[in-house]
C-alpha positions as a Markdown table, in Angstrom:
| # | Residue | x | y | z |
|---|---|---|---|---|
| 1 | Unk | 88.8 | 85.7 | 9.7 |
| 2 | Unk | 92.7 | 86.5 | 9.5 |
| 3 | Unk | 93.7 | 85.6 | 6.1 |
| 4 | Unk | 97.5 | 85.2 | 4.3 |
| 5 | Unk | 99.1 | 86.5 | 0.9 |
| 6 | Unk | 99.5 | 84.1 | -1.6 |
| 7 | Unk | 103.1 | 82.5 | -2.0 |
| 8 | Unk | 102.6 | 83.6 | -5.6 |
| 9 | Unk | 101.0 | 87.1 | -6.3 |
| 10 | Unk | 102.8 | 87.9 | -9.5 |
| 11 | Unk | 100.8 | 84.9 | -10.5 |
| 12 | Unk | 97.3 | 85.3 | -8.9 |
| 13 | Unk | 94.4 | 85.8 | -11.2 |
| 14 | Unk | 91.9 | 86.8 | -8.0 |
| 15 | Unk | 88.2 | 85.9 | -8.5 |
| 16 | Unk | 85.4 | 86.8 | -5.9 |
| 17 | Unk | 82.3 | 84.9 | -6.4 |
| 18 | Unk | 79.7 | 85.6 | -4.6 |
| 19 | Unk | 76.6 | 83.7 | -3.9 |
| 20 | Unk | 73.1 | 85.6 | -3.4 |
| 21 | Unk | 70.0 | 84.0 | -2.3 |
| 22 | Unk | 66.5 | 85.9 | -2.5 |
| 23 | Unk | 62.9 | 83.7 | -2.9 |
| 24 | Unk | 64.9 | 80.4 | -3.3 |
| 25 | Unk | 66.8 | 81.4 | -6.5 |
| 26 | Unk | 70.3 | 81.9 | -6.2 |
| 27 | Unk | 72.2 | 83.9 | -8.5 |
| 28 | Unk | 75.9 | 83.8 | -9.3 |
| 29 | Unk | 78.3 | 87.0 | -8.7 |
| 30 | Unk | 82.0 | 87.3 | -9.8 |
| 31 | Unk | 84.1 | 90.3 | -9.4 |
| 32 | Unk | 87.9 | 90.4 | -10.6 |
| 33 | Unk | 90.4 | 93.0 | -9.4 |
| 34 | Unk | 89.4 | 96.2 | -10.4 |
| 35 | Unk | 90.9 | 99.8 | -10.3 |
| 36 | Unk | 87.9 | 101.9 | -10.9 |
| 37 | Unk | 85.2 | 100.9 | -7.9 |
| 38 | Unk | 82.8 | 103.7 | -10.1 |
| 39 | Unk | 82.5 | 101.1 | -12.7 |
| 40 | Unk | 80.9 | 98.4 | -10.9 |
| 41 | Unk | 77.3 | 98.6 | -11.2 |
| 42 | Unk | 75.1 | 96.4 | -9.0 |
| 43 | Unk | 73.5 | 93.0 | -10.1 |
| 44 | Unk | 70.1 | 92.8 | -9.9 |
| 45 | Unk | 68.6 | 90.2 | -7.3 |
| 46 | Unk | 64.9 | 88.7 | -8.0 |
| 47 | Unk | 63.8 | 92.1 | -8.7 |
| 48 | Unk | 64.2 | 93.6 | -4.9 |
| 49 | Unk | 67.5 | 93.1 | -4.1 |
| 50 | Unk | 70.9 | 94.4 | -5.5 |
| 51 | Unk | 74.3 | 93.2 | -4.4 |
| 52 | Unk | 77.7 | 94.4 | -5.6 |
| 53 | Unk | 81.0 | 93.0 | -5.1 |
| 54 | Unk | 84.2 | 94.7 | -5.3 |
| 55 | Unk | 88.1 | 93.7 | -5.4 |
| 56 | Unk | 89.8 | 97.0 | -5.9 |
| 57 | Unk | 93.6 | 96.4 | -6.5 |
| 58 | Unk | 95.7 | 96.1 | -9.4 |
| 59 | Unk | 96.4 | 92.8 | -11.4 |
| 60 | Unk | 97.1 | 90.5 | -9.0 |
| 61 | Unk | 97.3 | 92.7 | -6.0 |
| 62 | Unk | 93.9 | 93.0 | -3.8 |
| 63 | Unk | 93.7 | 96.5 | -1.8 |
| 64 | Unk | 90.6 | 95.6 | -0.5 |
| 65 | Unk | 87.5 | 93.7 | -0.5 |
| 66 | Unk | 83.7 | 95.8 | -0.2 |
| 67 | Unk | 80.5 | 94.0 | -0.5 |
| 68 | Unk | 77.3 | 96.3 | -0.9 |
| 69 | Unk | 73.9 | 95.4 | -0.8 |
| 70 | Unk | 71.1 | 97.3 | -1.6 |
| 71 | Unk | 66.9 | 97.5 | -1.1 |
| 72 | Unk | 64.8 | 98.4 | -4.7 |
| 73 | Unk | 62.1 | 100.7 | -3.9 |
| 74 | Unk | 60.0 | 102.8 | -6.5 |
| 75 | Unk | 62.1 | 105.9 | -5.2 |
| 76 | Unk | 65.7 | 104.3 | -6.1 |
| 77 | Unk | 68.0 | 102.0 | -4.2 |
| 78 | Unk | 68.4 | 101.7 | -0.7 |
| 79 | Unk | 71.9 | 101.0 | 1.0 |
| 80 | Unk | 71.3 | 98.5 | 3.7 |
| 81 | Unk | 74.6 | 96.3 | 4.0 |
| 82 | Unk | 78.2 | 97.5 | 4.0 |
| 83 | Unk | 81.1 | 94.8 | 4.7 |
| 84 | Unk | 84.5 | 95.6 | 4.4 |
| 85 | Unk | 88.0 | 93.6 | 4.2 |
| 86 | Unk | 91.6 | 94.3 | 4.0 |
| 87 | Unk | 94.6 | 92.0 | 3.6 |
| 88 | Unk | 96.3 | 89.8 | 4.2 |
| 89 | Unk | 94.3 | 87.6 | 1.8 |
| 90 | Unk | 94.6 | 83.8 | 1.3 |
| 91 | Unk | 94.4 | 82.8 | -2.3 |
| 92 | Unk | 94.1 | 79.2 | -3.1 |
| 93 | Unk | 93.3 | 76.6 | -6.2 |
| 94 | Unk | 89.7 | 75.4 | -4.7 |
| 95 | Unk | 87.1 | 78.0 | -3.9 |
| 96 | Unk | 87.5 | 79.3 | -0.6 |
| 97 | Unk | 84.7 | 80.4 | 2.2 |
| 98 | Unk | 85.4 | 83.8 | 2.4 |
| 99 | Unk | 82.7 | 85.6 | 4.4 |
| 100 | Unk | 80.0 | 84.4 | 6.6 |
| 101 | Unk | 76.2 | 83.3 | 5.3 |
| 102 | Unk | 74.7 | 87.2 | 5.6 |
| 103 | Unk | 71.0 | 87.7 | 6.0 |
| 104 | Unk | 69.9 | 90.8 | 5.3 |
| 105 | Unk | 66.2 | 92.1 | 5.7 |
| 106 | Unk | 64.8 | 94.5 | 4.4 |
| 107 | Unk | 61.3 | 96.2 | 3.2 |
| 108 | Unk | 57.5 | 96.9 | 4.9 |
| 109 | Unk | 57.7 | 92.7 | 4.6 |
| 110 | Unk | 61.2 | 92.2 | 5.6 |
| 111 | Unk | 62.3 | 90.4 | 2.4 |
| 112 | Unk | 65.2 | 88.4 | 3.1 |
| 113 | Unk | 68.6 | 88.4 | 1.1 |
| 114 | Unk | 71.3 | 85.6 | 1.8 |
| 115 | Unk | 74.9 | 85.4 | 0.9 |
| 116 | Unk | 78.3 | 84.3 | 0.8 |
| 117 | Unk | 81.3 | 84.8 | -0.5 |
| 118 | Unk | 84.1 | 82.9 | -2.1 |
| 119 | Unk | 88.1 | 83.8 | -3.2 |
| 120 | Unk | 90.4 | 82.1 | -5.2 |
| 121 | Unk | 93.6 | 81.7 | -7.2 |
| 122 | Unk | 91.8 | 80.9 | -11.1 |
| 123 | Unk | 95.8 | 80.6 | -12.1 |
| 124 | Unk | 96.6 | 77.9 | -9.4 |
């Protein structure tokens, strides 16, 4: 998906909301620009998922977009999803689509995670 800088990045107040789905209950994500990716910690998803969503940059300058989703076992968290983006981005007024619907399975029972991603401009 080829993307474009906003006409106004001085202005841009980023927001990343993502949208993850796990045993019909979807949860609500948000990530602003960020300079310290160590920070982040990931958000719990019905107990067997983990997702975290991170907009490294500085104010209203994006560097880059990752998107992490992990498996809970009794032993610790599993990595199973990596996606990474780079600009140009597009920022806009109205919530944008910003990824694709992911399913991700995972687990001796192949739980399924779903989600999606969002951008927008909050100052627009």
């Amino acid at each position: 998906m080829a993307l474009l800088h906003s006409p106004h990045p001085a202005f841009a107040a980023p927001l990343l909301r993502c949208y993850a789905t796990y045993a019909d209950e979807t949860q609500i994500i948000d990530a602003r620009v960020s300079t310290d990716s160590y920070q982040l910690t990931p958000i719990d998803v019905g107990g067997r998922f983990k997702l975290k969503a991170e907009m490294h940059g500085q104010a209203s300058t994006i560097d880059y977009i990752k998107i992490y989703a992990y498996f809970q076992t009794a032993h610790g968290d599993v990595p199973i999803h990596e996606a990474s983006y780079y600009p140009p981005f597009q920022l806009k007024s109205e919530e944008t689509l910003f990824t694709p619907m992911n399913r991700l399975y995972a687990g001796p029972l192949e739980r399924q995670l779903q989600y999606h991603c969002t951008l927008q401009d909050k100052n627009k």
